[in-house]
Each structure stands twice: as structure tokens, then as C-alpha cells.
Coordinates of C-alpha atoms and ligand atoms in Angstrom, one line a residue:
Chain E
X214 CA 131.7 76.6 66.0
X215 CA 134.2 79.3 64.5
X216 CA 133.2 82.9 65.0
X217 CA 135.0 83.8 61.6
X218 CA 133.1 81.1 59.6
X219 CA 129.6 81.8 61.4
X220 CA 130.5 85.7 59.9
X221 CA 130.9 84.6 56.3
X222 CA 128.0 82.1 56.3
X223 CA 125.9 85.6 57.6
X224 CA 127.2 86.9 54.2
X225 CA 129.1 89.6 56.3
X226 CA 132.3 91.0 55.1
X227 CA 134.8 89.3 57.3
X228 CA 137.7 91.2 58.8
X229 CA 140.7 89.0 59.9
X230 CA 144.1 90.1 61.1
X231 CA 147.2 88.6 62.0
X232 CA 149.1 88.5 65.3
X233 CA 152.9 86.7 65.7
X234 CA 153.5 85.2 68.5
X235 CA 156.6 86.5 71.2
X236 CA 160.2 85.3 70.5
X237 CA 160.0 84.5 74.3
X238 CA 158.1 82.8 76.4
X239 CA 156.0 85.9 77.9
X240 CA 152.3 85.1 77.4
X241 CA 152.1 88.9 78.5
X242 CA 152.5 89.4 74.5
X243 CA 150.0 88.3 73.4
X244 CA 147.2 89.1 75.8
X245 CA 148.3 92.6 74.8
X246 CA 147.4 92.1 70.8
X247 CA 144.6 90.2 72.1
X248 CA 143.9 93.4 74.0
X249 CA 144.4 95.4 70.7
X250 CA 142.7 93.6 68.1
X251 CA 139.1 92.5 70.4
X252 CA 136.2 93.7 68.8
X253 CA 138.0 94.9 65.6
X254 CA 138.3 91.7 63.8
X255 CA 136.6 88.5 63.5
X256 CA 139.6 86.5 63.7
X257 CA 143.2 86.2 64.1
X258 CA 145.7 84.4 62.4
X259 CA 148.9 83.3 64.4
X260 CA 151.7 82.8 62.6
X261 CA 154.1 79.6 62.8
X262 CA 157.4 80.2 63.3
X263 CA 157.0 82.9 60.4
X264 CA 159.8 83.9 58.4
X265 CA 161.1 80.4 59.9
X266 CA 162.4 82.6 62.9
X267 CA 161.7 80.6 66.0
X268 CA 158.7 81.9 68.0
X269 CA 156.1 80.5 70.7
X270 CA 154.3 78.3 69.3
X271 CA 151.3 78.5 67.4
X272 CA 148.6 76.6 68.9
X273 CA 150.1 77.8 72.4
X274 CA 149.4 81.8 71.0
X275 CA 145.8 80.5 69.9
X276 CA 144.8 78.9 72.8
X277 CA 145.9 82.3 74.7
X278 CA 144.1 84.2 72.0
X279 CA 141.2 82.2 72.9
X280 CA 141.0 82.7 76.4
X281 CA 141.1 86.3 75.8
X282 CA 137.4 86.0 73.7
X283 CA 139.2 85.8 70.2
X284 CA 138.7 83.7 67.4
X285 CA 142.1 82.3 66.6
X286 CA 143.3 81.0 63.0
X287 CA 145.9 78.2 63.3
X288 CA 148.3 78.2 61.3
X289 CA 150.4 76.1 60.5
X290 CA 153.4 74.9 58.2
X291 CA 154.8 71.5 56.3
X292 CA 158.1 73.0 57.0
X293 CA 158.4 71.8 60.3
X294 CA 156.3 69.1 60.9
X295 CA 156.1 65.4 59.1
X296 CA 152.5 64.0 58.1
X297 CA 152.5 62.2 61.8
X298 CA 152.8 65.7 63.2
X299 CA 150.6 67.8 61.6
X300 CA 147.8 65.2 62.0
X301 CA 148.2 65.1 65.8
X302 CA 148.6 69.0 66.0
X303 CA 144.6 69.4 64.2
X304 CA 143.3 66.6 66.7
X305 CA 144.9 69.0 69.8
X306 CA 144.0 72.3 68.3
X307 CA 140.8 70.9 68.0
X308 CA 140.5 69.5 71.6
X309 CA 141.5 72.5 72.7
X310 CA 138.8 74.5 70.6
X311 CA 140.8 76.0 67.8
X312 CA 138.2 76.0 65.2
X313 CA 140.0 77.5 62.2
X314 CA 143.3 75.8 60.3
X315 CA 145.2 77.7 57.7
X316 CA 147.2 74.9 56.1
X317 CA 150.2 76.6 54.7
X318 CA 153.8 75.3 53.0
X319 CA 156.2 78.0 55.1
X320 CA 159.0 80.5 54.1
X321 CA 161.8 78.3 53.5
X322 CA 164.4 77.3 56.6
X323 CA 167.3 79.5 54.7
X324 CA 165.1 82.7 55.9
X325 CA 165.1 82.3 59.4
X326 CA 167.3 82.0 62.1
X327 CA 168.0 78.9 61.7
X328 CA 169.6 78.1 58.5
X329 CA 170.7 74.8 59.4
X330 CA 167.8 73.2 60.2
X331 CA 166.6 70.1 58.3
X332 CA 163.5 71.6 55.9
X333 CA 160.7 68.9 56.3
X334 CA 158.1 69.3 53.5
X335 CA 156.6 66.2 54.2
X336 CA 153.4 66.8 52.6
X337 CA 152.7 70.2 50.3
X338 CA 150.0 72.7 51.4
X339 CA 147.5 71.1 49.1
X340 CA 147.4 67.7 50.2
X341 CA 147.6 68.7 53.8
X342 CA 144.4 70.5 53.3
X343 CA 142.9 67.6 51.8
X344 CA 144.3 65.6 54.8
X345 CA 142.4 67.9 56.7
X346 CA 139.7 68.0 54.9
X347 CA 139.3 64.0 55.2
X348 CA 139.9 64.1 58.9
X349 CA 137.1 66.4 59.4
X350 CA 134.4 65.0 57.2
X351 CA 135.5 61.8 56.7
X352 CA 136.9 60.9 60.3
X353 CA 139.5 59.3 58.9
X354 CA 143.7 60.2 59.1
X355 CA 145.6 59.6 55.7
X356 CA 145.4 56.0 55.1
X357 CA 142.1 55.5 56.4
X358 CA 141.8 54.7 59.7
X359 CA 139.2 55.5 62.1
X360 CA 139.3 58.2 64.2
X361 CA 137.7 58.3 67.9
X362 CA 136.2 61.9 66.8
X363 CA 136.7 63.9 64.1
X364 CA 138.2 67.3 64.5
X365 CA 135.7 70.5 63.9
X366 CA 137.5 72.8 62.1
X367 CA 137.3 75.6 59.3
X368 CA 139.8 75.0 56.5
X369 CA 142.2 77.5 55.1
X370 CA 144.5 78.0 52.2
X371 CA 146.8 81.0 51.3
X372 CA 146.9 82.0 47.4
X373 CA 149.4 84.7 45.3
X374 CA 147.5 85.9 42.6
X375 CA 150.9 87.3 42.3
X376 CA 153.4 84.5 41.3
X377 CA 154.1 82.9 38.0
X378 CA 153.1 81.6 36.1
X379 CA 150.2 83.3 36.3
X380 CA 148.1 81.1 34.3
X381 CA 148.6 78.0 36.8
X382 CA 147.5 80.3 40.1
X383 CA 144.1 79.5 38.7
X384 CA 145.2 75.7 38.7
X385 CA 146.5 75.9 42.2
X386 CA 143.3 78.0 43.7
X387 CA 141.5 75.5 42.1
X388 CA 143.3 72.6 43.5
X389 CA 143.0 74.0 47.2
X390 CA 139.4 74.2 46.6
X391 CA 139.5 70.6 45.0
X392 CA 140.8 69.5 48.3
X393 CA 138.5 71.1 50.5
X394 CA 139.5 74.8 51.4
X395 CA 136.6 76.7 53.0
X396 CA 138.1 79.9 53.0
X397 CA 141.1 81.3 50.9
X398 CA 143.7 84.2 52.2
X399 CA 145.7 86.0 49.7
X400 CA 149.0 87.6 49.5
X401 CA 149.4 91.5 50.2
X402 CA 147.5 93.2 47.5
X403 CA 148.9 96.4 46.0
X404 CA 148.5 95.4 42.3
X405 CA 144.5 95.6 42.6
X406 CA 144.2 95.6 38.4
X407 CA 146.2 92.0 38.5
X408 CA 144.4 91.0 41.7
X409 CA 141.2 91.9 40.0
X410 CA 142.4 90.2 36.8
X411 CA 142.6 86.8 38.8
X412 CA 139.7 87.1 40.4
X413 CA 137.9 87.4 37.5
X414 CA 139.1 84.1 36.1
X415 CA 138.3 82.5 39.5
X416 CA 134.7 83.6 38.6
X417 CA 135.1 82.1 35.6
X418 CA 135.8 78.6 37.2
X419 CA 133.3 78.9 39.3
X420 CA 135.8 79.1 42.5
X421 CA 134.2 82.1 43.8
X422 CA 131.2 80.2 44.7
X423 CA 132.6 77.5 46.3
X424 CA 135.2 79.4 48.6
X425 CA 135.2 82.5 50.3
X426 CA 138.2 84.9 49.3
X427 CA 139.4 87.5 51.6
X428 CA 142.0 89.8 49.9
X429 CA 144.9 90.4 52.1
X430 CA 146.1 93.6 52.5
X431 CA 149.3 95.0 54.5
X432 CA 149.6 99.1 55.7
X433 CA 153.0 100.3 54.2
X434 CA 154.8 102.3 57.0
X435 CA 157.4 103.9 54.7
X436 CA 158.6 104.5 51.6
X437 CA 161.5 102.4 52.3
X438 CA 159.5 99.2 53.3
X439 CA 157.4 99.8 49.7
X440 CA 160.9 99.4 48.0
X441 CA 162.3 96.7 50.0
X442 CA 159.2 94.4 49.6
X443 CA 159.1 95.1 45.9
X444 CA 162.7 94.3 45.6
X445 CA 163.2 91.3 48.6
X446 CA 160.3 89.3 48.8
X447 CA 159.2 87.1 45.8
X448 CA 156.2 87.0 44.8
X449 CA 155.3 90.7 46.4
X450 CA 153.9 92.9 43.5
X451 CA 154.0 96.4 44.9
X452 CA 153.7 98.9 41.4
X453 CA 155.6 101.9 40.9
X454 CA 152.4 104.0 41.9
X455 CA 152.1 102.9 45.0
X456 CA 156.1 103.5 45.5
X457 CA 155.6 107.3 44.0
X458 CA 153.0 107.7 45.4
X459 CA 155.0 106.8 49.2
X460 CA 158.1 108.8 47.9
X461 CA 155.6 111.8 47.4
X462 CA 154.5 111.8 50.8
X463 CA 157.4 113.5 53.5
X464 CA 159.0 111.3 55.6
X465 CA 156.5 112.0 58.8
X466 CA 153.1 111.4 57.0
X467 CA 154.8 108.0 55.1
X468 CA 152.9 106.1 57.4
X469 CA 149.9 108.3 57.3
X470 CA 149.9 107.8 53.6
X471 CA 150.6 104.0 53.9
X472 CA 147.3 103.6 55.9
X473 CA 145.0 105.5 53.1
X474 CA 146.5 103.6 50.3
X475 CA 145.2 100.7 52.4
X476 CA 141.8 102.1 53.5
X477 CA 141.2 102.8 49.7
X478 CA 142.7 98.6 48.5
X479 CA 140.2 97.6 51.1
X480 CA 137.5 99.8 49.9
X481 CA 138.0 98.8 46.2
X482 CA 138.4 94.7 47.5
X483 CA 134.5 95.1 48.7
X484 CA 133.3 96.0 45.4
X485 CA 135.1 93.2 43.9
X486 CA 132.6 90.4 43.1
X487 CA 133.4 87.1 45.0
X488 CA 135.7 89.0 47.3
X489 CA 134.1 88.1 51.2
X490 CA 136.5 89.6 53.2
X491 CA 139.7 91.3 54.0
X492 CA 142.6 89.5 55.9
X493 CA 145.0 92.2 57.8
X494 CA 148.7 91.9 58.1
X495 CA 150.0 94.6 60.0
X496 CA 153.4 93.7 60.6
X497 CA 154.5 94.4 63.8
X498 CA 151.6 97.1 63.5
X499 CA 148.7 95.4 65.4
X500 CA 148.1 98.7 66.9
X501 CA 147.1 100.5 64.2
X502 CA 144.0 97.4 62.7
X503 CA 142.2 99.3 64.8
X504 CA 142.1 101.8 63.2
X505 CA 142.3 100.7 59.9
X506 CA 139.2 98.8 60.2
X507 CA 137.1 101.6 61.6
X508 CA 138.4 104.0 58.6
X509 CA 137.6 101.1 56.2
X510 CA 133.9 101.4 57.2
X511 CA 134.3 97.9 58.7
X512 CA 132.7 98.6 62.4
X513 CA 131.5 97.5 64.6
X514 CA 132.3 93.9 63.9
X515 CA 128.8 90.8 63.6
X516 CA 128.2 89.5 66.6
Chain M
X181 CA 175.9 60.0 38.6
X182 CA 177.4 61.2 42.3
X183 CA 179.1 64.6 42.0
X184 CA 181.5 65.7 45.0
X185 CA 183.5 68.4 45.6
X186 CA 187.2 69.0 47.6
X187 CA 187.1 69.8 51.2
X188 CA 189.1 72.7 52.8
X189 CA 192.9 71.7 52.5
X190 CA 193.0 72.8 56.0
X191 CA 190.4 70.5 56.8
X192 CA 192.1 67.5 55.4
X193 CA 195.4 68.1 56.7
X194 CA 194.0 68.5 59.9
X195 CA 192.7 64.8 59.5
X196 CA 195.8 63.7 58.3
X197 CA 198.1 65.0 60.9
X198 CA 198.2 62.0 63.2
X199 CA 200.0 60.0 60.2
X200 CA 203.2 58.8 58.9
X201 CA 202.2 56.8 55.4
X202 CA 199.8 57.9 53.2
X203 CA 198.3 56.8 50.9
X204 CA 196.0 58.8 48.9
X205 CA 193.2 57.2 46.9
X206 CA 191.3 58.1 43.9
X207 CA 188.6 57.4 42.0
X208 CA 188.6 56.7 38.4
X209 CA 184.5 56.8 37.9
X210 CA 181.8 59.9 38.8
X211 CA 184.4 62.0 41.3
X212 CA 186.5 62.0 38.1
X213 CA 184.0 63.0 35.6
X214 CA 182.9 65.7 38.1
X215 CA 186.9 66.6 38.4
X216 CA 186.9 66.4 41.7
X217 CA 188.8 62.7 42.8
X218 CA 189.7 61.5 39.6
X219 CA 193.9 60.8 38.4
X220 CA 194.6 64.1 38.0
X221 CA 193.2 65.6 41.3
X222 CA 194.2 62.6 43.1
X223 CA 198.1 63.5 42.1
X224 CA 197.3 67.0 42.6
X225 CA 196.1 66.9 46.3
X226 CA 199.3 64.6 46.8
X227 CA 201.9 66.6 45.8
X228 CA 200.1 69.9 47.6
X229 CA 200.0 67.5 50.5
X230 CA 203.7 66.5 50.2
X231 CA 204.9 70.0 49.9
X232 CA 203.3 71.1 52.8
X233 CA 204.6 68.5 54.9
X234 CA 208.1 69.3 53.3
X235 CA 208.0 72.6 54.3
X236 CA 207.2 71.8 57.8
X237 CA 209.9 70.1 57.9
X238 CA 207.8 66.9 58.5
X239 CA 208.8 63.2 57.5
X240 CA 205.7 62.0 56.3
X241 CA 205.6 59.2 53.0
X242 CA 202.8 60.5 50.8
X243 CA 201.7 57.9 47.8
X244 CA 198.8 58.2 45.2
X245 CA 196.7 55.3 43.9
X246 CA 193.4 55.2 41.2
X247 CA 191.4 53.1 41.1
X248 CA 189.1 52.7 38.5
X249 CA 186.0 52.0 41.3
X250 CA 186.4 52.5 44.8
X251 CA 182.7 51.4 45.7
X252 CA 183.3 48.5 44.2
X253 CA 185.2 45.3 45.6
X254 CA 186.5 43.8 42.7
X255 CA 188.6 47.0 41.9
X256 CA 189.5 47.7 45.6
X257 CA 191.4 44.5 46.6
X258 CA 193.8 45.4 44.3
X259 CA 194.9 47.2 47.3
X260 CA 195.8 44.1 48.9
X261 CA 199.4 44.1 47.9
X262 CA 200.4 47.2 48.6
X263 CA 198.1 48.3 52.4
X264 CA 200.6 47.1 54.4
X265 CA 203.2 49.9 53.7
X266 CA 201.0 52.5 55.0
X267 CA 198.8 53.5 58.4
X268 CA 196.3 55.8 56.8
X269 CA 194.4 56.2 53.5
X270 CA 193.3 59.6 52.2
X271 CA 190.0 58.6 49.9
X272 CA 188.6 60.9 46.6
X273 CA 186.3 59.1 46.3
X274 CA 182.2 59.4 47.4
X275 CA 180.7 58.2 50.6
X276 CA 180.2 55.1 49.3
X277 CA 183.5 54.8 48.0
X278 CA 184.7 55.6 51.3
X279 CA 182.9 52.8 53.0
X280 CA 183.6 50.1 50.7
X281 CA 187.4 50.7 51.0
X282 CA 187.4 51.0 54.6
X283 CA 185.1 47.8 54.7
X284 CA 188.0 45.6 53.1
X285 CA 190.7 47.4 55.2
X286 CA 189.2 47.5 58.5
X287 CA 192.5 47.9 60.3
X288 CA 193.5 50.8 58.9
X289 CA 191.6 54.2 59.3
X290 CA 189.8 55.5 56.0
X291 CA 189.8 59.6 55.6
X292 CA 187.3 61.7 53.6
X293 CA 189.3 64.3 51.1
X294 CA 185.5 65.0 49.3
X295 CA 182.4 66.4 50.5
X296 CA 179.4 64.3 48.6
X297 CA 176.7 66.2 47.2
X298 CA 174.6 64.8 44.9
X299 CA 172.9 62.8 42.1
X300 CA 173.0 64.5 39.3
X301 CA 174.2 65.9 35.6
X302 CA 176.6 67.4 34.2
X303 CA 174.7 70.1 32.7
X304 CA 178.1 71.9 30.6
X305 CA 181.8 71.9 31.2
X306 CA 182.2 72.8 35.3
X307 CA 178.2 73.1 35.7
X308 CA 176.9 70.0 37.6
X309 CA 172.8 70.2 38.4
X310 CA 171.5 68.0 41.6
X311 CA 167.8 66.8 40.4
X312 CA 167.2 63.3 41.4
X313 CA 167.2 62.1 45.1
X314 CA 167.2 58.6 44.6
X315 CA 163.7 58.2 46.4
X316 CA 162.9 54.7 45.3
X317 CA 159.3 55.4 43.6
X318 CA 160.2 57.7 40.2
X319 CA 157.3 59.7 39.6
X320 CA 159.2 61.6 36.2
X321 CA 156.6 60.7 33.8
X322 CA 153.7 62.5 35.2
X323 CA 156.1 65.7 35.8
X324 CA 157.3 65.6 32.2
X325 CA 160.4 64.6 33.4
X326 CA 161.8 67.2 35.4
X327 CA 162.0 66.1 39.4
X328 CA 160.1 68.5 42.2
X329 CA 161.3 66.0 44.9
X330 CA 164.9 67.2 43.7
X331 CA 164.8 70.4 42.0
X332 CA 161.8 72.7 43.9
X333 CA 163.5 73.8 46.9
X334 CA 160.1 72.8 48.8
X335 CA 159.4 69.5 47.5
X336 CA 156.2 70.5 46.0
X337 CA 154.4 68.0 44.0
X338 CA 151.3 70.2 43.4
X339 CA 152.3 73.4 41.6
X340 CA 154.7 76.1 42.6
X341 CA 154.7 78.2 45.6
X342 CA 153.9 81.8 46.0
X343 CA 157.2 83.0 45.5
X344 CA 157.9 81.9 41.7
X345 CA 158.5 84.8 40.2
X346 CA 160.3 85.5 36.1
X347 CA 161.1 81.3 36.3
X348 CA 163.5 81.7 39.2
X349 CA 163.1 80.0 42.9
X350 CA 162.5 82.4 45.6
X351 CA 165.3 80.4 47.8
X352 CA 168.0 81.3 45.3
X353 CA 167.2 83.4 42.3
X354 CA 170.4 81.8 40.8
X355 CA 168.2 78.6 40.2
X356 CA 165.3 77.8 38.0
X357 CA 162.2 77.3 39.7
X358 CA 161.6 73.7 39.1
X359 CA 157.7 74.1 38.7
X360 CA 158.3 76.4 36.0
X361 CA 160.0 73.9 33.9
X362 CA 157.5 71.7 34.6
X363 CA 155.0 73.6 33.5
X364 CA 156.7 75.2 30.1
X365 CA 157.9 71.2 29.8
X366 CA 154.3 69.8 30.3
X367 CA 152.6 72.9 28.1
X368 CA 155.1 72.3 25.3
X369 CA 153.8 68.0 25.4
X370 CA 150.6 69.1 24.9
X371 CA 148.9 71.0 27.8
X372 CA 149.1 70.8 31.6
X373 CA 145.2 69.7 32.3
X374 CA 147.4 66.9 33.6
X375 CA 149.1 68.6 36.5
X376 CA 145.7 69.7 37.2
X377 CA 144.4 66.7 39.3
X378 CA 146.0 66.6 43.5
X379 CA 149.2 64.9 43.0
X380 CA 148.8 62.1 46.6
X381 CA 151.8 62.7 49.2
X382 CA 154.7 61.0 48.5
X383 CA 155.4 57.4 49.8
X384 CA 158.9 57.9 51.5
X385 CA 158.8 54.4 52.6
X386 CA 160.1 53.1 49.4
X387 CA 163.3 55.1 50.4
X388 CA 163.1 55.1 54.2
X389 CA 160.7 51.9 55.3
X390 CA 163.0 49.4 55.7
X391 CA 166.2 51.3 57.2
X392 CA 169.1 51.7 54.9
X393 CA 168.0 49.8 51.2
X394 CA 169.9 47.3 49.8
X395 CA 169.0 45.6 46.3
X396 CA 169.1 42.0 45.7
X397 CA 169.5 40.6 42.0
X398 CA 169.6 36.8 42.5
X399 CA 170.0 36.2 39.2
X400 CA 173.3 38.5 39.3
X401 CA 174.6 36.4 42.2
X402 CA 177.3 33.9 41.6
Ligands
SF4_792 S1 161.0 60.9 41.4 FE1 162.5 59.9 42.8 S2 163.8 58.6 41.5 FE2 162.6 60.0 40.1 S3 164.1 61.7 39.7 FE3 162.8 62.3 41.5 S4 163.9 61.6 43.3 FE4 164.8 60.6 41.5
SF4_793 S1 160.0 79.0 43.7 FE1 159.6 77.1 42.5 S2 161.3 75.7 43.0 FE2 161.4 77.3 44.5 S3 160.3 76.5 46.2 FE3 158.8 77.7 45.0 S4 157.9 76.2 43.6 FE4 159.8 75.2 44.5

């Protein structure tokens, strides 16, 4: 059974992280973050193909993960992959005893490295959870048919409390639920007031009972990166506190500050009802979860 | 309709360069409309096409022809009396327009002078919008009207992604985000507890099951 899922049914609050795979073939990479992340987290999420830049593959970095003690997330993207695909990719995650999928749509093909490639987008993140979802409990692939064995998996979903409209977020948190998301991961929370805002109206609906939320947080390194995710990625809400407050700081202690602006999101997401966890993404920063979790209060991790 | 737009000049000359008679073909229907292979650029690509030949200093017999359809047979054996007099033809017109000519003119090769793009409107004078793909199953109605399959960058038929943000697509924040318009369109009809139920994955075989489609009206047949 998944570690991470065995951790939220305790009632604990769940720490996950995140850990991209090499843009190589060096398994040496990932035995490393392995390495770096063991005992600090619950379970890690490996990217696919993020940023559609081409990478080792997922389920290759989770079954490495694995093998190193970890509990590793799946995840994995409609971008690449028709309906034929993803269905055979849970049946061999599964054999191979990857026991969490986060079902995801994917930064578009025009990001990447690879700007020519033909964008798939077969199904959309919400019925490939259901799809999922039906495999699972129902034994069944899309269109019915029988399946030998089911996979055993825990189902994921991301969510931007972030986007617009903001009145449909509920509508799609809703609809992932609907489907059959265990557990929900959101975007990088700076705005806490909006995130808190949404949350409240997932109370409302009665989502918070029926899925665990774990806010996601990411550690701002510089003042710099604050301004260029405000400004370059959609759907990022970073306020103009957080980038004063990152501008205050001198350049040395940027990072310094970065991390206590998270310690703090994380330490007001725990006192946010219906909140069960917190979901890392230390960009190119594994190093530093470490620490982040112990100055969170979050250690040692559940057994 | 089907909007297209000019290739490189360079491009087409390079395509061209093999030849001694030319004739080059437009298209009286949706390349005109989207002013891209109708009469007027038809004669215009000829005469740049003449004058660049002249100034090389190259003998080369360049002609111009429109016809009102070239995807469709009736209109193109009008050629018939005049194909003989030349050994390549230089086609404005869509893909499909293309084909059909060099389908009744086998012997003679068939160039492309437009880049096809897409189904779509012509939203105001030199603005044409792509929102329909032509997938065989339209699903409008229960979007209120407005196409994801076409017009969200993702293909989403279950509400926008995470990176709608002020009504614009996160691929390109010179486009609406299609979900948006859904939405504001669905909100205005009364509501959107209709987009609230999982929208089923799309069934791609009306468009792709059986190979390339092909529509038969027997009661259209003579
Ligand atoms: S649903 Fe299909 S037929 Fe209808 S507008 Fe969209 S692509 Fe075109
Ligand atoms: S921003 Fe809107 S149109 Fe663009 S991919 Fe996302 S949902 Fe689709």
C-alpha cells in the first residue's frame, strides 16, 4: 500500500516533495535526491517531462526512487500520451509497485524543448482520473472491459486556487473529486488570503471531507525568481508583499529570507481547516527540503 | 470556411525553378475571401513571379487562371483546353484544392503557393479566428457554442487549466482563453450548473476510425 496515503489515513500531516528526473540517462541522479529527501518526506513526486523539456522518464525515476525506500508519486501527463498509453503506463507502474498517480494535463509542448512536437491531449486531467479511478475500483479500462487485475493505486489531482475564473476552480476541484481524486496538490501558494478564500468555499461543498488537500508551497531563492514567476508563469499569484518583502532582504540572505517566508506559508497552511498536508517544490533545491521541513516543525516523519 | 495564407516567395520560386510554362491558378472561393489566392493575389504573385524571372534574365512563360472552385471538378475541367500549353501549375488554392486539380491533371506536377491553416471566421477585415476542427461529432451546444476542441490550446472539455488568467490563454496571451468564453457565454444563458457534470472523452473515431472520411449522399448522386 502507499506510504503517503497510509500517513493521511493516520490523520498525520503529510509532507511530499518533488524530485525531476536527469536530462540524461545517469540513474546516479536520482539516487542522490533519493539520498537527500529519505526520511524528510513521505513521498515524492517525479515530474514528467516537466516544463515539456525532455527528461528520464517518469516511472523509470520512481521505480529508482523506490528502490532507494521512497514512496514515489507518478506523475504523469495527457500531453504525451493517447488514452491507449496512459492506461498501459498505470497497469506497469502498478506492476512495478508505484502506488501513487498524479493525473495531470502538462505545460503545453511550446514550453519545452521541443516546440515542434505534436501536443496529444487525448483525454483532459479530469477524465483521466476518472479513467483511473474506474480501473482501480471497477477493474475495468475505458469502455469496459475486464481487466486481469486491477491496478492498486492512490489517485491524484493538481488544483490553482489561483486561475480564473475563480468562481469555476470550485467547479473543477469539485469535478476531480467527482471522478475519484484521493488526494489533491495545489499550485505554489504565496497568496495565503486567496488560498484561504478557496478553501473556505471547498468547505462549503463539502470537498474538504472527501479529499485530502495538501497546499503546495515553493522556497523563493531571490528576489528576481519572485518577480519572474509573478510576471512569466500564468496562473502564479506571488503579491507585492512577498516581492518587498524579497527586495528588502540583501542580495546574500535572498534565499535565507525565501525559506522563512515558506516556513511561515507552511505554518499558517496547518492551521487552515481541511488543509492535510503540504506538497514541496523546491526547484532544483532538493537540498534544502531538508531543511525546510525540520524548521516547519514537520520531523521526524510517521512511520 | 478554409483560410490559408502565402508561402515565402523564396519558397515558391524555389519550387518553380525546374519550369518553363506556368501556369498559376487561383481560387475564386475561401482563399479569396481570406485574400490570400483569390483574382487579385492570383495576378499579383504572377506578375512578382514574372519580374523576377525577367530580371534573371530567364525565359520562362508565366500565365494566371481563376477559377471559381478548384476543389471542385465541375469548375476544374475547364482547364481542359488550355493544360497542354504548360508543364507546371502553381495552385492558390487549399490542400484540397490542390489535390483535386492535380487529380484531373495527373501528368503534369501540381505546386503549393499557400500554406493551409484552418477552419474558421472571419472575425473583422484581415482578422481570421481558427475554432472548429472539423471532428465529425459537434458537441457546440453543450459548450454554448464556443469549440474547446478548437479554440483551448489543450483540448480541454472539462474546464480551464491552471494557467487562465484576466481571460487570456497561458500559451499565447494574444488569444482568449476559450474556457473563459465558455463560461461568460454559458453564465450569460442562464448559469453554468451545466458544465458542472464530467464532460466523457472525446470519440476521435468519428474523425479518425475509418482512415481518411469521405461522405456519401446517394440521393445527391446522378
Ligand atoms: S465540436 Fe467538432 S465539429 Fe463542432 S466546432 Fe468543435 S471541432 Fe468543429
Ligand atoms: S488557458 Fe484556457 S484556452 Fe489556454 S490551455 Fe488553458 S484552458 Fe485552454
Amino acid at each position: 500500500m502507499s506510504r503517503f496515503k497510509s500517513v493521511l489515513d493516520q490523520g498525520a500531516f503529510a509532507v511530499t516533495a518533488e524530485c525531476g528526473p536527469p536530462k540524461g540517462a545517469d540513474p546516479d541522479v536520482i539516487m542522490k535526491k533519493a539520498e537527500l529527501l529519505k526520511g524528510k518526506v513521505d513521498a515524492v513526486n517525479v515530474t514528467d517531462n516537466q516544463t515539456a523539456v525532455v527528461r528520464m522518464s517518469s516511472l523509470a525515476a520512481c521505480v529508482l526512487l523506490k528502490r532507494q525506500g521512497l514512496d514515489p508519486i507518478l506523475q504523469a501527463v495527457v500531453r504525451d500520451r493517447n488514452r491507449i498509453a496512459l492506461q498501459s503506463d498505470i497497469l506497469g507502474a502498478s506492476a512495478l509497485g508505484i502506488r501513487n498517480i498524479l493525473c495531470l494535463s502538462g505545460d503545453h509542448q511550446s514550453f519545452g524543448n521541443q516546440p515542434q512536437a505534436l501536443g496529444v491531449f487525448d483525454l483532459d486531467s479530469i477524465q483521466f482520473v476518472q479513467v483511473v479511478q474506474r480501473m482501480r475500483d471497477q477493474g475495468a479500462i475505458l469502455g469496459g472491459e475486464r481487466l486481469s487485475r486491477a491496478p492498486d493505486v492512490f489517485i491524484g489531482a493538481a488544483a490553482n486556487p489561483f486561475g480564473d475564473p475563480f468562481n469555476f476552480r470550485l467547479v473543477r476541484l469539485a469535478k476531480k473529486v467527482a471522478a475519484g481524486a484521493d488526494f489533491i496538490q495545489t499550485q505554489c501558494i504565496y497568496n495565503l488570503e486567496r488560498f484561504e478564500r478557496w478553501m473556505a468555499m471547498a468547505r462549503e461543498r463539502g470537498l474538504t471531507e472527501k479529499v485530502h488537500i495538501l497546499g503546495g508551497v515553493t522556497p523563493l531563492k531571490s528576489a528576481g525568481m519572485a518577480k519572474y514567476m509573478k510576471k512569466k508563469v500564468a496562473g502564479m499569484d506571488v503579491p507585492d508583499g512577498i516581492i518587498r518583502r524579497m527586495d528588502g532582504a540583501p542580495a546574500k540572505t535572498q534565499a535565507e529570507e525565501g525559506l522563512k517566508i515558506c516556513v511561515e506559508t507552511i505554518q499558517r497552511l496547518r492551521e487552515v481547516r481541511g488543509v492535510k498536508g503540504v506538497h514541496i517544490m523546491a526547484i532544483d533545491w532538493e537540498d534544502m527540503v531538508g531543511e525546510l521541513v525540520e524548521r516547519a516543525g514537520l520531523l521526524p516523519r510517521p512511520n | 470556411m478554409i483560410t490559408a495564407e502565402q508561402k515565402p516567395l523564396d519558397e515558391i520560386r524555389e519550387m518553380i525553378a525546374p519550369y518553363k510554362r506556368i501556369l498559376v491558378l487561383g481560387c475564386g472561393s475561401c482563399v479569396a475571401e481570406c485574400a490570400a489566392g483569390g483574382e487579385k493575389e492570383t495576378g499579383m504573385l504572377a506578375s512578382i513571379l514574372r519580374m523576377a524571372a525577367k530580371m534573371e534574365g530567364r525565359e520562362v512563360l508565366i500565365n494566371e487562371k481563376t477559377l471559381e472552385r478548384q476543389c471542385v471538378k465541375d469548375f476544374v475541367i475547364l482547364l481542359d483546353d488550355i493544360i497542354q500549353d504548360y508543364d507546371a501549375l502553381l495552385s492558390l488554392g487549399c490542400g484540397a484544392g490542390v489535390q483535386a486539380v492535380g487529380d484531373c491533371f495527373p501528368e503534369i506536377p501540381i505546386i503549393p503557393a499557400l500554406n493551409t491553416e484552418f477552419l474558421g471566421e472571419t472575425k473583422d477585415q484581415g482578422l481570421w479566428l481558427e475554432n472548429c476542427l472539423g471532428c465529425g461529432d459537434c458537441k457546440l451546444y453543450h459548450f454554448g457554442g464556443i469549440c474547446p476542441l478548437a479554440r483551448c490550446s489543450k483540448h480541454l472539455l472539462n474546464g480551464p487549466c491552471g494557467g487562465s488568467v484576466g481571460g487570456k490563454c497561458e500559451i499565447n496571451p494574444e488569444i482568449p482563453c476559450a474556457w473563459q468564453l465558455i463560461i461568460d457565454r454559458v453564465e450569460q444563458q442562464g448559469g453554468f450548473e451545466r458544465l458542472e457534470g464530467i464532460f466523457p472523452p472525446k470519440d476521435w473515431s468519428k474523425k479518425q476510425g475509418l482512415g481518411p472520411r469521405r461522405i456519401i449522399r446517394e440521393d445527391q448522386q446522378r
